[in-house]
Amino acid sequence: ETGVTQSPTHLIKTRGQQVTLRCSSQSGHNTVSWYQQALGQGPQFIFQYYREEENGRGNFPPRFSGLQFPNYSSELNVNALELDDSALYLCASSRAASGGLADTQYFGPGTRLTVL
Amino acid sequence: KNEVEQSPQNLTAQEGEFITINCSYSVGISALHWLQQHPGGGIVSLFMLSSGKKKHGRLIATINIQEKHSSLHITASHPRDSAVYICAVRSEETSGSRLTFGEGTQLTVNP
């Protein structure tokens, strides 16, 4: 158990719909990263939030957006879902000193999204 | 070419065997992670390395910064070690703790 939780665990949507995935960070962590893992592949970085601000973004279109709240929990929103968005979505929390590199990342169990 | 390459992609071993999984990367890094992923998706961080060698139980991780190469070794392997092992690097060029992942190595240990 890492102390990082994600909800829901599984989700089925249809093309064109919107989805919100949630992540609750481990206590004391101020940084959240989101990753997309397609079947049989390694995770791909979507974006990272540090103290409620986006702090880096991977090669994902703007329909992937996020939020980090004052309690450092986070949401990933995906609009206009496409079939290729079907994947395991992982969040990872860590603690970063001001302006510095973060410590080890602790991963949540993931949300399995299926787009039909 | 991926920034992080792992070999082998798949590995089958008999219980008790010594196992090595390799990771090569092409960028300057500030840290390298070895992660374990079980069926169902949960990822556990095994090691974070920036130099040298670390050991935890039957697991040993080494890194050679000059050669841009890391290895994960499992001694006296056991069926419960069966999982996907993933190498991930934190580039020194990016801020924060963004990780770039390899494709993973599927390890199966048979009794």
PDB file of C-alpha atoms in Angstrom, chain A residues 2 31 33 35 37 40-43 45 48 55 57-58 88 90 94 101-105 107-109, chain B residues 30 33 35 37 40-45 48 86 90-91 94-104:
ATOM      1  CA  THR A   2       1.474   3.331  -1.094  1.00  0.00           C
ATOM      2  CA  THR A  31       3.505  16.823  -6.499  1.00  0.00           C
ATOM      3  CA  SER A  33       2.114  13.118 -11.998  1.00  0.00           C
ATOM      4  CA  TYR A  35       0.612   8.667 -16.782  1.00  0.00           C
ATOM      5  CA  GLN A  37      -0.335   3.099 -19.990  1.00  0.00           C
ATOM      6  CA  GLY A  40       1.563  -4.043 -23.276  1.00  0.00           C
ATOM      7  CA  GLN A  41       3.439  -0.751 -23.176  1.00  0.00           C
ATOM      8  CA  GLY A  42       5.255   1.330 -20.611  1.00  0.00           C
ATOM      9  CA  PRO A  43       3.519   4.337 -19.053  1.00  0.00           C
ATOM     10  CA  PHE A  45       3.876  10.951 -19.053  1.00  0.00           C
ATOM     11  CA  GLN A  48       2.601  16.933 -13.575  1.00  0.00           C
ATOM     12  CA  ASN A  55       4.818  21.755 -13.958  1.00  0.00           C
ATOM     13  CA  ARG A  57       3.460  18.270 -19.885  1.00  0.00           C
ATOM     14  CA  GLY A  58       4.028  15.330 -22.192  1.00  0.00           C
ATOM     15  CA  LEU A  88      -4.683   2.317 -17.569  1.00  0.00           C
ATOM     16  CA  LEU A  90      -1.826   6.003 -13.254  1.00  0.00           C
ATOM     17  CA  SER A  94       5.897  12.666  -4.506  1.00  0.00           C
ATOM     18  CA  LEU A 101      13.657  17.666  -7.696  1.00  0.00           C
ATOM     19  CA  ALA A 102      11.048  15.432  -6.186  1.00  0.00           C
ATOM     20  CA  ASP A 103      11.651  12.364  -4.093  1.00  0.00           C
ATOM     21  CA  THR A 104      10.595   8.832  -5.058  1.00  0.00           C
ATOM     22  CA  GLN A 105       7.219   8.610  -6.748  1.00  0.00           C
ATOM     23  CA  PHE A 107       1.981   5.100  -7.609  1.00  0.00           C
ATOM     24  CA  GLY A 108      -1.721   4.581  -7.195  1.00  0.00           C
ATOM     25  CA  PRO A 109      -3.430   1.379  -8.368  1.00  0.00           C
TER      26      PRO A 109
ATOM     27  CA  SER B  30      19.352  12.753 -12.577  1.00  0.00           C
ATOM     28  CA  HIS B  33      14.001   3.990 -11.120  1.00  0.00           C
ATOM     29  CA  LEU B  35       9.570  -0.452 -10.764  1.00  0.00           C
ATOM     30  CA  GLN B  37       4.056  -3.961 -11.908  1.00  0.00           C
ATOM     31  CA  GLY B  40      -4.067  -5.489 -12.443  1.00  0.00           C
ATOM     32  CA  GLY B  41      -1.769  -2.525 -12.786  1.00  0.00           C
ATOM     33  CA  GLY B  42      -0.379  -1.515  -9.403  1.00  0.00           C
ATOM     34  CA  ILE B  43       3.176  -0.199  -9.637  1.00  0.00           C
ATOM     35  CA  VAL B  44       5.658  -0.466  -6.794  1.00  0.00           C
ATOM     36  CA  SER B  45       8.907   1.461  -6.727  1.00  0.00           C
ATOM     37  CA  MET B  48      15.810   4.901  -7.158  1.00  0.00           C
ATOM     38  CA  ILE B  86      10.023  -1.406 -15.642  1.00  0.00           C
ATOM     39  CA  ARG B  90      14.263  11.207 -14.708  1.00  0.00           C
ATOM     40  CA  SER B  91      15.943  13.397 -17.297  1.00  0.00           C
ATOM     41  CA  THR B  94      13.287  18.444 -17.330  1.00  0.00           C
ATOM     42  CA  SER B  95      11.980  20.003 -14.179  1.00  0.00           C
ATOM     43  CA  GLY B  96      10.139  18.200 -11.451  1.00  0.00           C
ATOM     44  CA  SER B  97       9.981  14.440 -11.306  1.00  0.00           C
ATOM     45  CA  ARG B  98       8.703  13.523 -14.769  1.00  0.00           C
ATOM     46  CA  LEU B  99       9.670   9.945 -15.645  1.00  0.00           C
ATOM     47  CA  THR B 100      10.315   8.369 -19.040  1.00  0.00           C
ATOM     48  CA  PHE B 101       9.617   4.645 -18.993  1.00  0.00           C
ATOM     49  CA  GLY B 102      10.936   1.623 -20.804  1.00  0.00           C
ATOM     50  CA  GLU B 103       8.505  -0.880 -22.284  1.00  0.00           C
ATOM     51  CA  GLY B 104       8.991  -3.286 -19.396  1.00  0.00           C
TER      52      GLY B 104
END
